Amino acid sequence: GYAEIGVFGGDDVDTQFHNDIVINVNMSGSTDNGLEFGAKVQFDDTNGSSNINGWPRYDDEAVWVSGSFGKVTLGETDGAYDWALSEIYMGTSLFDDHSTHAGAYWFTGADGWYDNQVMRYEYSFGDFAAGISAEMDDTGTGDTIMAIGVKWSGNMGGVDLGVGLGYQSANSMDAVGLSLSAAMANGVNVTAGYADDEFWGGEWWGLGVGYTAGALLVQANYGEWDYGDSGWGLVANYDLGGGAVAMFGYGSSSSGSGGSFNGNGDDTWSAGLGLSF
Amino acid sequence: GYAEIGVFGGDDVDTQFHNDIVINVNMSGSTDNGLEFGAKVQFDDTNGSSNINGWPRYDDEAVWVSGSFGKVTLGETDGAYDWALSEIYMGTSLFDDHSTHAGAYWFTGADGWYDNQVMRYEYSFGDFAAGISAEMDDTGTGDTIMAIGVKWSGNMGGVDLGVGLGYQSANSMDAVGLSLSAAMANGVNVTAGYADDEFWGGEWWGLGVGYTAGALLVQANYGEWDYGDSGWGLVANYDLGGGAVAMFGYGSSSSGSGGSFNGNGDDTWSAGLGLSF
Amino acid sequence: GYAEIGVFGGDDVDTQFHNDIVINVNMSGSTDNGLEFGAKVQFDDTNGSSNINGWPRYDDEAVWVSGSFGKVTLGETDGAYDWALSEIYMGTSLFDDHSTHAGAYWFTGADGWYDNQVMRYEYSFGDFAAGISAEMDDTGTGDTIMAIGVKWSGNMGGVDLGVGLGYQSANSMDAVGLSLSAAMANGVNVTAGYADDEFWGGEWWGLGVGYTAGALLVQANYGEWDYGDSGWGLVANYDLGGGAVAMFGYGSSSSGSGGSFNGNGDDTWSAGLGLSF
């Protein structure tokens, strides 16, 4: 399980208390001849952080089977485009203020346009991994959304590098993306991303610079869309041990389209504890 | 928990992916003087297999107490009619195609006509067991649904036999049913059922012939209603060990009333894995 | 988890079966430097005791952090008024008949008037504990509901005593309450309460006399409101061990405002088993 306690605010909301509890159910097993399988589902409430009780909701429901042939995942899982590409964001905050400003992007592509039932096959060989995925329109109207992706990770001269490349296509639209990350031994992290995603509205690039030292993590990021929106974010996390993390997030949006994706306005922030059990 | 991953189809649906997760909660205990008690409830999602996320739903909620006096169960549980009678179907499939065709029947009787809160008392003596049950109309309008049932199981000449007999009655309607099963040492199974169930529309009979060998189970079945609908089904299960079962099901319906009870048409099928955790 | 099985009735309902299952999720942990934290949430179904299946619902969701500084709780938790005051009721019954008659009161005050997201801080010193709490109106319209409370418990001449005092205020209304309890060595318990709670409609007082001997607990209580409603209740619990408790409850209401708070009428009762797992 995971719980949060804290305070949040922004230009479009009153500064207020926040608490939230998510329960994760993870199950796994293996067959007599070594096939592994598992399933996961989350219970999350639907009422946001400021309502009485609320209804639990299934989220993130997926089932997987893996073996020497690779791994097949079916359900609410990343398509191969999103799977191959790494977000530029580090750390967490109560309202993801740092990663939901108007200049943010998560390599989502067309995932979830239909029923969010994605079938992804992936295979790893050494430092490389490749995946393909499909999401069908069960009404039979639209194209099946197809995606492919490759990623590589390795160490060069003491720097941990990661590169991802993805492509997704359906209904005469497509998305192509590239992600890069470099983690240096001195604690400095640089992340960069580029995408031309017609499903999300255009061309985007983003950059993040972070630093980790012991229990501390800080990162600043900037991103912009060619349709004009941009934004920057800042996050600080301090690991208190035992599953408790102190979290602060801030996001600033320059946009004609309504501020942060988290709904709290152009300048949003949150501070509190994230508790994992 | 239980999860499924696979593909299904039929004349009334597009062939499509399927995944599903059910979480079972089982609790039990015993008092100082040896009374045992327990409760069970399932979380299942309500959105079928082709929707984003969805809402969990309580299902199969029942509480029981047992001791030397027998066992009392209250909640969503079989009335004594259904409890005494064994379905003719073996094996499982993603959409129960083999056991939901238009000629299928499950000895349901009137169970669930009111609030599905059934109180059943059962008592075992040697190879015999008997039960009685009641489901009340909480609005006070209809009769209480009463049922009685007896079952016997034993071995004759190396054949495992089972016989069930049940009767249910309420509001000037009734149901009477008989079920038979014979499992031979060579792996052949024969099941047969007969009912005259006014709650479900008439007289029904069904027959199943199955075969088990090691991890494999196959069965064919046929059933028909005197109002004209009939159908046959085929199922194959292969136990991969560790809780994983490969499953295939097919159902064919001859009916004026809309095909399989699973909603997928006259000819329906599914193939995939069933995963128990 | 917790499950119930039994029968209930009253002038406004048919006598009928009852079962119910509640699942409690409790999580806790501690940081490296000794801060403790936890979260709790209940799954309960929303359909009452006489419907098919039903939807689970989050209830009682709260997150807390404690250390040498005291304890902070955020979520669906008692405000400091309710936290400091002890209900006059002992024991449990399926429909809380004994504690929901028209003369009943639970020191609720204004808790839950807004979003039921209460932030409470409490601190203990010896036999004393004090708390303050706030519940904000996230729309920014109403006053923040503030409350303070103190409680003391101790032993005088072989009698376990408890005293609570609370005050709550918002939007030109307030509530003040006092609770007393005395548990004598011979098993007799006396509880008393007084409140002037403008959020609930006026002045109330109540008295309970109980007796415990081994596994048995019985209590009678009476309460009345200055707006005219009054009622009395009776409860008997017998602990069968292993988590099973036999429970009987009765409530009688004299009221112009519709009988028991449990909705079953002026004279209501229930009998059954409460099962903790």
mmCIF file of N, CA, C and O in Angstrom, chain A residues 25 27-32 35 37-41 43 46 55-63 65 74-76 112 114-117 119 134 136-140, chain B residues 1-7 14-23 43-45 47 49-57 239-244 273 275-277:
data_model
loop_
_atom_site.group_PDB
_atom_site.id
_atom_site.type_symbol
_atom_site.label_atom_id
_atom_site.label_comp_id
_atom_site.label_asym_id
_atom_site.label_seq_id
_atom_site.Cartn_x
_atom_site.Cartn_y
_atom_site.Cartn_z
ATOM 1 N N VAL A 25 -2.388 -4.671 -5.185
ATOM 2 C CA VAL A 25 -2.435 -6.115 -5.088
ATOM 3 C C VAL A 25 -1.541 -6.677 -6.192
ATOM 4 O O VAL A 25 -1.751 -6.397 -7.363
ATOM 5 N N MET A 27 0.220 -10.271 -7.575
ATOM 6 C CA MET A 27 0.188 -11.720 -7.446
ATOM 7 C C MET A 27 1.128 -12.303 -8.490
ATOM 8 O O MET A 27 1.218 -11.782 -9.590
ATOM 9 N N SER A 28 1.835 -13.394 -8.143
ATOM 10 C CA SER A 28 2.677 -14.029 -9.147
ATOM 11 C C SER A 28 2.844 -15.508 -8.839
ATOM 12 O O SER A 28 2.577 -15.973 -7.735
ATOM 13 N N GLY A 29 3.274 -16.260 -9.842
ATOM 14 C CA GLY A 29 3.466 -17.694 -9.677
ATOM 15 C C GLY A 29 4.287 -18.228 -10.832
ATOM 16 O O GLY A 29 4.743 -17.472 -11.688
ATOM 17 N N SER A 30 4.518 -19.526 -10.835
ATOM 18 C CA SER A 30 5.254 -20.108 -11.954
ATOM 19 C C SER A 30 4.749 -21.525 -12.223
ATOM 20 O O SER A 30 4.333 -22.233 -11.306
ATOM 21 N N THR A 31 4.772 -21.916 -13.490
ATOM 22 C CA THR A 31 4.304 -23.252 -13.865
ATOM 23 C C THR A 31 5.399 -24.271 -13.642
ATOM 24 O O THR A 31 6.556 -23.925 -13.377
ATOM 25 N N ASP A 32 5.048 -25.556 -13.765
ATOM 26 C CA ASP A 32 6.005 -26.631 -13.523
ATOM 27 C C ASP A 32 7.227 -26.535 -14.435
ATOM 28 O O ASP A 32 8.335 -26.878 -14.040
ATOM 29 N N LEU A 35 7.576 -21.378 -16.682
ATOM 30 C CA LEU A 35 6.872 -20.187 -17.127
ATOM 31 C C LEU A 35 6.492 -19.376 -15.899
ATOM 32 O O LEU A 35 5.996 -19.928 -14.930
ATOM 33 N N PHE A 37 4.224 -16.111 -14.246
ATOM 34 C CA PHE A 37 3.046 -15.318 -14.558
ATOM 35 C C PHE A 37 2.666 -14.470 -13.352
ATOM 36 O O PHE A 37 3.078 -14.745 -12.229
ATOM 37 N N GLY A 38 1.913 -13.432 -13.613
ATOM 38 C CA GLY A 38 1.502 -12.568 -12.520
ATOM 39 C C GLY A 38 0.384 -11.649 -12.930
ATOM 40 O O GLY A 38 0.000 -11.584 -14.103
ATOM 41 N N ALA A 39 -0.140 -10.955 -11.939
ATOM 42 C CA ALA A 39 -1.215 -10.006 -12.182
ATOM 43 C C ALA A 39 -1.087 -8.891 -11.166
ATOM 44 O O ALA A 39 -0.565 -9.093 -10.080
ATOM 45 N N LYS A 40 -1.547 -7.712 -11.531
ATOM 46 C CA LYS A 40 -1.524 -6.604 -10.583
ATOM 47 C C LYS A 40 -2.785 -5.773 -10.755
ATOM 48 O O LYS A 40 -3.356 -5.668 -11.846
ATOM 49 N N VAL A 41 -3.214 -5.190 -9.694
ATOM 50 C CA VAL A 41 -4.338 -4.275 -9.749
ATOM 51 C C VAL A 41 -4.207 -3.334 -8.568
ATOM 52 O O VAL A 41 -3.642 -3.686 -7.533
ATOM 53 N N PHE A 43 -6.238 -0.561 -5.992
ATOM 54 C CA PHE A 43 -7.469 0.073 -5.538
ATOM 55 C C PHE A 43 -7.135 1.519 -5.206
ATOM 56 O O PHE A 43 -6.306 1.785 -4.344
ATOM 57 N N THR A 46 -11.702 7.448 -5.997
ATOM 58 C CA THR A 46 -11.980 8.257 -7.174
ATOM 59 C C THR A 46 -12.305 9.682 -6.822
ATOM 60 O O THR A 46 -12.500 10.507 -7.696
ATOM 61 N N TRP A 55 -15.321 6.031 -3.478
ATOM 62 C CA TRP A 55 -15.430 4.696 -3.993
ATOM 63 C C TRP A 55 -14.053 4.202 -4.391
ATOM 64 O O TRP A 55 -13.313 4.913 -5.050
ATOM 65 N N PRO A 56 -13.709 2.990 -4.031
ATOM 66 C CA PRO A 56 -12.464 2.455 -4.551
ATOM 67 C C PRO A 56 -12.653 2.180 -6.036
ATOM 68 O O PRO A 56 -13.769 1.979 -6.501
ATOM 69 N N ARG A 57 -11.565 2.189 -6.764
ATOM 70 C CA ARG A 57 -11.653 1.937 -8.178
ATOM 71 C C ARG A 57 -10.492 1.070 -8.582
ATOM 72 O O ARG A 57 -9.390 1.233 -8.085
ATOM 73 N N TYR A 58 -10.742 0.132 -9.488
ATOM 74 C CA TYR A 58 -9.662 -0.646 -10.056
ATOM 75 C C TYR A 58 -8.833 0.267 -10.932
ATOM 76 O O TYR A 58 -9.369 1.030 -11.722
ATOM 77 N N ASP A 59 -7.536 0.162 -10.841
ATOM 78 C CA ASP A 59 -6.672 0.896 -11.748
ATOM 79 C C ASP A 59 -5.484 0.013 -12.054
ATOM 80 O O ASP A 59 -5.146 -0.873 -11.284
ATOM 81 N N ASP A 60 -4.851 0.263 -13.196
ATOM 82 C CA ASP A 60 -3.576 -0.364 -13.473
ATOM 83 C C ASP A 60 -3.675 -1.891 -13.526
ATOM 84 O O ASP A 60 -2.742 -2.587 -13.127
ATOM 85 N N GLU A 61 -4.804 -2.402 -14.020
ATOM 86 C CA GLU A 61 -5.055 -3.844 -14.019
ATOM 87 C C GLU A 61 -4.357 -4.493 -15.207
ATOM 88 O O GLU A 61 -4.626 -4.139 -16.355
ATOM 89 N N ALA A 62 -3.456 -5.421 -14.929
ATOM 90 C CA ALA A 62 -2.753 -6.093 -16.013
ATOM 91 C C ALA A 62 -2.328 -7.493 -15.589
ATOM 92 O O ALA A 62 -2.149 -7.778 -14.405
ATOM 93 N N VAL A 63 -2.182 -8.356 -16.572
ATOM 94 C CA VAL A 63 -1.784 -9.741 -16.365
ATOM 95 C C VAL A 63 -0.610 -10.025 -17.289
ATOM 96 O O VAL A 63 -0.588 -9.549 -18.419
ATOM 97 N N VAL A 65 2.680 -12.927 -18.584
ATOM 98 C CA VAL A 65 3.277 -14.260 -18.637
ATOM 99 C C VAL A 65 4.668 -14.092 -19.222
ATOM 100 O O VAL A 65 4.841 -13.387 -20.213
ATOM 101 N N LEU A 74 -0.762 -8.060 -20.778
ATOM 102 C CA LEU A 74 -2.050 -7.643 -21.327
ATOM 103 C C LEU A 74 -2.806 -6.891 -20.257
ATOM 104 O O LEU A 74 -2.943 -7.347 -19.127
ATOM 105 N N GLY A 75 -3.310 -5.718 -20.616
ATOM 106 C CA GLY A 75 -4.098 -4.941 -19.672
ATOM 107 C C GLY A 75 -3.709 -3.484 -19.742
ATOM 108 O O GLY A 75 -3.322 -2.988 -20.801
ATOM 109 N N GLU A 76 -3.825 -2.796 -18.590
ATOM 110 C CA GLU A 76 -3.443 -1.397 -18.562
ATOM 111 C C GLU A 76 -1.940 -1.320 -18.374
ATOM 112 O O GLU A 76 -1.431 -1.258 -17.260
ATOM 113 N N GLY A 112 -4.391 3.989 -24.581
ATOM 114 C CA GLY A 112 -5.643 4.284 -23.911
ATOM 115 C C GLY A 112 -6.691 4.963 -24.779
ATOM 116 O O GLY A 112 -7.770 5.292 -24.290
ATOM 117 N N TYR A 114 -8.483 3.625 -27.037
ATOM 118 C CA TYR A 114 -9.660 2.757 -27.083
ATOM 119 C C TYR A 114 -9.991 2.280 -25.684
ATOM 120 O O TYR A 114 -10.393 3.064 -24.844
ATOM 121 N N ASP A 115 -9.785 1.014 -25.394
ATOM 122 C CA ASP A 115 -10.220 0.455 -24.118
ATOM 123 C C ASP A 115 -9.068 0.278 -23.136
ATOM 124 O O ASP A 115 -9.239 -0.320 -22.092
ATOM 125 N N ASN A 116 -7.897 0.818 -23.462
ATOM 126 C CA ASN A 116 -6.724 0.729 -22.594
ATOM 127 C C ASN A 116 -6.324 -0.714 -22.322
ATOM 128 O O ASN A 116 -5.647 -0.997 -21.340
ATOM 129 N N GLN A 117 -6.762 -1.630 -23.160
ATOM 130 C CA GLN A 117 -6.344 -3.022 -23.042
ATOM 131 C C GLN A 117 -5.221 -3.228 -24.056
ATOM 132 O O GLN A 117 -5.475 -3.445 -25.247
ATOM 133 N N MET A 119 -1.812 -5.116 -25.432
ATOM 134 C CA MET A 119 -1.030 -6.344 -25.458
ATOM 135 C C MET A 119 0.391 -5.964 -25.869
ATOM 136 O O MET A 119 0.591 -5.430 -26.956
ATOM 137 N N ALA A 134 0.059 -3.784 -29.275
ATOM 138 C CA ALA A 134 -1.164 -3.547 -30.031
ATOM 139 C C ALA A 134 -2.307 -3.256 -29.079
ATOM 140 O O ALA A 134 -2.411 -3.863 -28.008
ATOM 141 N N MET A 136 -6.473 -2.873 -29.596
ATOM 142 C CA MET A 136 -7.510 -3.020 -30.609
ATOM 143 C C MET A 136 -8.721 -2.146 -30.307
ATOM 144 O O MET A 136 -9.059 -1.906 -29.149
ATOM 145 N N ASP A 137 -9.382 -1.687 -31.358
ATOM 146 C CA ASP A 137 -10.673 -1.035 -31.204
ATOM 147 C C ASP A 137 -11.735 -2.125 -31.227
ATOM 148 O O ASP A 137 -12.037 -2.679 -32.287
ATOM 149 N N ASP A 138 -12.315 -2.454 -30.068
ATOM 150 C CA ASP A 138 -13.260 -3.578 -30.004
ATOM 151 C C ASP A 138 -14.544 -3.313 -30.770
ATOM 152 O O ASP A 138 -15.327 -4.219 -31.010
ATOM 153 N N THR A 139 -14.787 -2.040 -31.139
ATOM 154 C CA THR A 139 -15.970 -1.762 -31.951
ATOM 155 C C THR A 139 -15.701 -2.058 -33.418
ATOM 156 O O THR A 139 -16.621 -2.052 -34.233
ATOM 157 N N GLY A 140 -14.423 -2.290 -33.771
ATOM 158 C CA GLY A 140 -14.098 -2.622 -35.151
ATOM 159 C C GLY A 140 -14.037 -1.419 -36.075
ATOM 160 O O GLY A 140 -13.851 -1.560 -37.284
ATOM 161 N N GLY B 1 -6.318 -14.865 -5.174
ATOM 162 C CA GLY B 1 -6.742 -14.141 -6.359
ATOM 163 C C GLY B 1 -6.746 -15.041 -7.592
ATOM 164 O O GLY B 1 -6.201 -16.142 -7.585
ATOM 165 N N TYR B 2 -7.373 -14.536 -8.634
ATOM 166 C CA TYR B 2 -7.494 -15.279 -9.875
ATOM 167 C C TYR B 2 -7.414 -14.286 -11.024
ATOM 168 O O TYR B 2 -8.031 -13.223 -10.986
ATOM 169 N N ALA B 3 -6.614 -14.607 -12.039
ATOM 170 C CA ALA B 3 -6.479 -13.711 -13.183
ATOM 171 C C ALA B 3 -6.587 -14.503 -14.470
ATOM 172 O O ALA B 3 -6.291 -15.701 -14.507
ATOM 173 N N GLU B 4 -7.039 -13.834 -15.516
ATOM 174 C CA GLU B 4 -7.181 -14.474 -16.813
ATOM 175 C C GLU B 4 -6.525 -13.623 -17.880
ATOM 176 O O GLU B 4 -6.537 -12.395 -17.819
ATOM 177 N N ILE B 5 -5.990 -14.281 -18.890
ATOM 178 C CA ILE B 5 -5.389 -13.574 -20.018
ATOM 179 C C ILE B 5 -5.682 -14.409 -21.248
ATOM 180 O O ILE B 5 -5.534 -15.630 -21.216
ATOM 181 N N GLY B 6 -6.162 -13.784 -22.320
ATOM 182 C CA GLY B 6 -6.476 -14.560 -23.504
ATOM 183 C C GLY B 6 -7.224 -13.784 -24.559
ATOM 184 O O GLY B 6 -7.193 -12.557 -24.599
ATOM 185 N N VAL B 7 -7.892 -14.553 -25.418
ATOM 186 C CA VAL B 7 -8.591 -14.008 -26.575
ATOM 187 C C VAL B 7 -9.961 -14.670 -26.633
ATOM 188 O O VAL B 7 -10.101 -15.833 -26.268
ATOM 189 N N ASP B 14 -16.514 -8.790 -31.920
ATOM 190 C CA ASP B 14 -15.203 -8.848 -32.553
ATOM 191 C C ASP B 14 -14.285 -9.757 -31.745
ATOM 192 O O ASP B 14 -14.345 -9.766 -30.515
ATOM 193 N N THR B 15 -13.451 -10.498 -32.418
ATOM 194 C CA THR B 15 -12.417 -11.255 -31.721
ATOM 195 C C THR B 15 -11.498 -10.248 -31.028
ATOM 196 O O THR B 15 -11.074 -9.280 -31.639
ATOM 197 N N GLN B 16 -11.244 -10.443 -29.739
ATOM 198 C CA GLN B 16 -10.515 -9.416 -28.995
ATOM 199 C C GLN B 16 -9.780 -9.995 -27.790
ATOM 200 O O GLN B 16 -10.038 -11.108 -27.360
ATOM 201 N N PHE B 17 -8.861 -9.175 -27.241
ATOM 202 C CA PHE B 17 -8.119 -9.552 -26.044
ATOM 203 C C PHE B 17 -9.050 -9.579 -24.832
ATOM 204 O O PHE B 17 -10.056 -8.882 -24.787
ATOM 205 N N HIS B 18 -8.662 -10.341 -23.846
ATOM 206 C CA HIS B 18 -9.422 -10.396 -22.598
ATOM 207 C C HIS B 18 -8.454 -10.499 -21.427
ATOM 208 O O HIS B 18 -7.551 -11.316 -21.433
ATOM 209 N N ASN B 19 -8.622 -9.675 -20.427
ATOM 210 C CA ASN B 19 -7.966 -9.955 -19.153
ATOM 211 C C ASN B 19 -8.928 -9.647 -18.027
ATOM 212 O O ASN B 19 -9.868 -8.871 -18.180
ATOM 213 N N ASP B 20 -8.740 -10.263 -16.903
ATOM 214 C CA ASP B 20 -9.667 -10.091 -15.802
ATOM 215 C C ASP B 20 -8.954 -10.508 -14.522
ATOM 216 O O ASP B 20 -8.171 -11.453 -14.517
ATOM 217 N N ILE B 21 -9.225 -9.791 -13.451
ATOM 218 C CA ILE B 21 -8.648 -10.127 -12.156
ATOM 219 C C ILE B 21 -9.752 -10.166 -11.120
ATOM 220 O O ILE B 21 -10.566 -9.265 -11.038
ATOM 221 N N VAL B 22 -9.793 -11.232 -10.353
ATOM 222 C CA VAL B 22 -10.742 -11.349 -9.252
ATOM 223 C C VAL B 22 -9.938 -11.558 -7.977
ATOM 224 O O VAL B 22 -8.985 -12.340 -7.957
ATOM 225 N N ILE B 23 -10.299 -10.868 -6.928
ATOM 226 C CA ILE B 23 -9.610 -11.029 -5.652
ATOM 227 C C ILE B 23 -10.577 -11.640 -4.659
ATOM 228 O O ILE B 23 -11.674 -11.141 -4.448
ATOM 229 N N PHE B 43 -13.876 -9.533 -4.770
ATOM 230 C CA PHE B 43 -13.857 -8.278 -5.495
ATOM 231 C C PHE B 43 -13.726 -8.601 -6.971
ATOM 232 O O PHE B 43 -12.761 -9.229 -7.383
ATOM 233 N N ASP B 44 -14.684 -8.190 -7.745
ATOM 234 C CA ASP B 44 -14.600 -8.403 -9.181
ATOM 235 C C ASP B 44 -14.893 -7.067 -9.840
ATOM 236 O O ASP B 44 -15.603 -6.245 -9.288
ATOM 237 N N ASP B 45 -14.328 -6.847 -11.014
ATOM 238 C CA ASP B 45 -14.700 -5.592 -11.656
ATOM 239 C C ASP B 45 -15.957 -5.787 -12.472
ATOM 240 O O ASP B 45 -16.322 -6.879 -12.877
ATOM 241 N N ASN B 47 -16.831 -4.066 -15.262
ATOM 242 C CA ASN B 47 -16.846 -3.497 -16.602
ATOM 243 C C ASN B 47 -16.579 -4.526 -17.681
ATOM 244 O O ASN B 47 -16.269 -4.160 -18.801
ATOM 245 N N SER B 49 -14.586 -7.335 -19.801
ATOM 246 C CA SER B 49 -13.179 -7.531 -20.084
ATOM 247 C C SER B 49 -12.613 -6.488 -21.023
ATOM 248 O O SER B 49 -11.457 -6.544 -21.369
ATOM 249 N N SER B 50 -13.417 -5.538 -21.459
ATOM 250 C CA SER B 50 -12.895 -4.650 -22.487
ATOM 251 C C SER B 50 -13.137 -3.197 -22.155
ATOM 252 O O SER B 50 -13.626 -2.440 -22.962
ATOM 253 N N ASN B 51 -12.809 -2.810 -20.935
ATOM 254 C CA ASN B 51 -12.950 -1.417 -20.585
ATOM 255 C C ASN B 51 -11.776 -0.969 -19.738
ATOM 256 O O ASN B 51 -11.109 -1.775 -19.117
ATOM 257 N N ILE B 52 -11.581 0.336 -19.714
ATOM 258 C CA ILE B 52 -10.528 0.909 -18.908
ATOM 259 C C ILE B 52 -10.883 0.765 -17.445
ATOM 260 O O ILE B 52 -11.975 1.123 -17.029
ATOM 261 N N ASN B 53 -9.931 0.252 -16.663
ATOM 262 C CA ASN B 53 -10.091 0.182 -15.220
ATOM 263 C C ASN B 53 -11.434 -0.380 -14.827
ATOM 264 O O ASN B 53 -11.709 -1.545 -15.059
ATOM 265 N N GLY B 54 -12.309 0.387 -14.250
ATOM 266 C CA GLY B 54 -13.593 -0.153 -13.824
ATOM 267 C C GLY B 54 -13.690 -0.149 -12.323
ATOM 268 O O GLY B 54 -12.726 0.127 -11.605
ATOM 269 N N TRP B 55 -14.870 -0.499 -11.840
ATOM 270 C CA TRP B 55 -15.160 -0.455 -10.425
ATOM 271 C C TRP B 55 -15.114 -1.851 -9.864
ATOM 272 O O TRP B 55 -15.679 -2.762 -10.435
ATOM 273 N N PRO B 56 -14.477 -2.018 -8.731
ATOM 274 C CA PRO B 56 -14.578 -3.324 -8.089
ATOM 275 C C PRO B 56 -15.995 -3.485 -7.552
ATOM 276 O O PRO B 56 -16.697 -2.521 -7.301
ATOM 277 N N ARG B 57 -16.412 -4.722 -7.402
ATOM 278 C CA ARG B 57 -17.736 -4.971 -6.903
ATOM 279 C C ARG B 57 -17.681 -6.144 -5.950
ATOM 280 O O ARG B 57 -16.960 -7.102 -6.193
ATOM 281 N N ASP B 239 -3.447 -28.427 -17.297
ATOM 282 C CA ASP B 239 -2.884 -27.850 -16.085
ATOM 283 C C ASP B 239 -1.371 -27.711 -16.227
ATOM 284 O O ASP B 239 -0.645 -28.706 -16.304
ATOM 285 N N LEU B 240 -0.890 -26.468 -16.258
ATOM 286 C CA LEU B 240 0.541 -26.218 -16.417
ATOM 287 C C LEU B 240 1.276 -26.273 -15.085
ATOM 288 O O LEU B 240 2.493 -26.119 -15.036
ATOM 289 N N GLY B 241 0.565 -26.472 -14.003
ATOM 290 C CA GLY B 241 1.182 -26.500 -12.679
ATOM 291 C C GLY B 241 1.308 -25.107 -12.093
ATOM 292 O O GLY B 241 1.217 -24.097 -12.808
ATOM 293 N N GLY B 242 1.511 -25.033 -10.786
ATOM 294 C CA GLY B 242 1.728 -23.751 -10.128
ATOM 295 C C GLY B 242 0.531 -22.827 -10.170
ATOM 296 O O GLY B 242 0.649 -21.632 -9.915
ATOM 297 N N GLY B 243 -0.642 -23.345 -10.534
ATOM 298 C CA GLY B 243 -1.836 -22.507 -10.562
ATOM 299 C C GLY B 243 -2.224 -22.026 -11.945
ATOM 300 O O GLY B 243 -3.241 -21.359 -12.107
ATOM 301 N N ALA B 244 -1.419 -22.345 -12.958
ATOM 302 C CA ALA B 244 -1.720 -21.902 -14.322
ATOM 303 C C ALA B 244 -2.389 -23.031 -15.105
ATOM 304 O O ALA B 244 -1.916 -24.160 -15.108
ATOM 305 N N LEU B 273 -5.212 -18.331 -20.634
ATOM 306 C CA LEU B 273 -4.697 -18.903 -19.402
ATOM 307 C C LEU B 273 -5.544 -18.450 -18.223
ATOM 308 O O LEU B 273 -5.924 -17.290 -18.136
ATOM 309 N N LEU B 275 -5.108 -18.145 -14.179
ATOM 310 C CA LEU B 275 -3.990 -18.106 -13.237
ATOM 311 C C LEU B 275 -4.524 -17.957 -11.816
ATOM 312 O O LEU B 275 -5.153 -16.961 -11.486
ATOM 313 N N SER B 276 -4.264 -18.941 -10.966
ATOM 314 C CA SER B 276 -4.689 -18.850 -9.566
ATOM 315 C C SER B 276 -3.489 -18.537 -8.682
ATOM 316 O O SER B 276 -2.417 -19.129 -8.857
ATOM 317 N N PHE B 277 -3.676 -17.648 -7.734
ATOM 318 C CA PHE B 277 -2.586 -17.222 -6.864
ATOM 319 C C PHE B 277 -2.913 -17.552 -5.410
ATOM 320 O O PHE B 277 -4.067 -17.558 -5.038
#
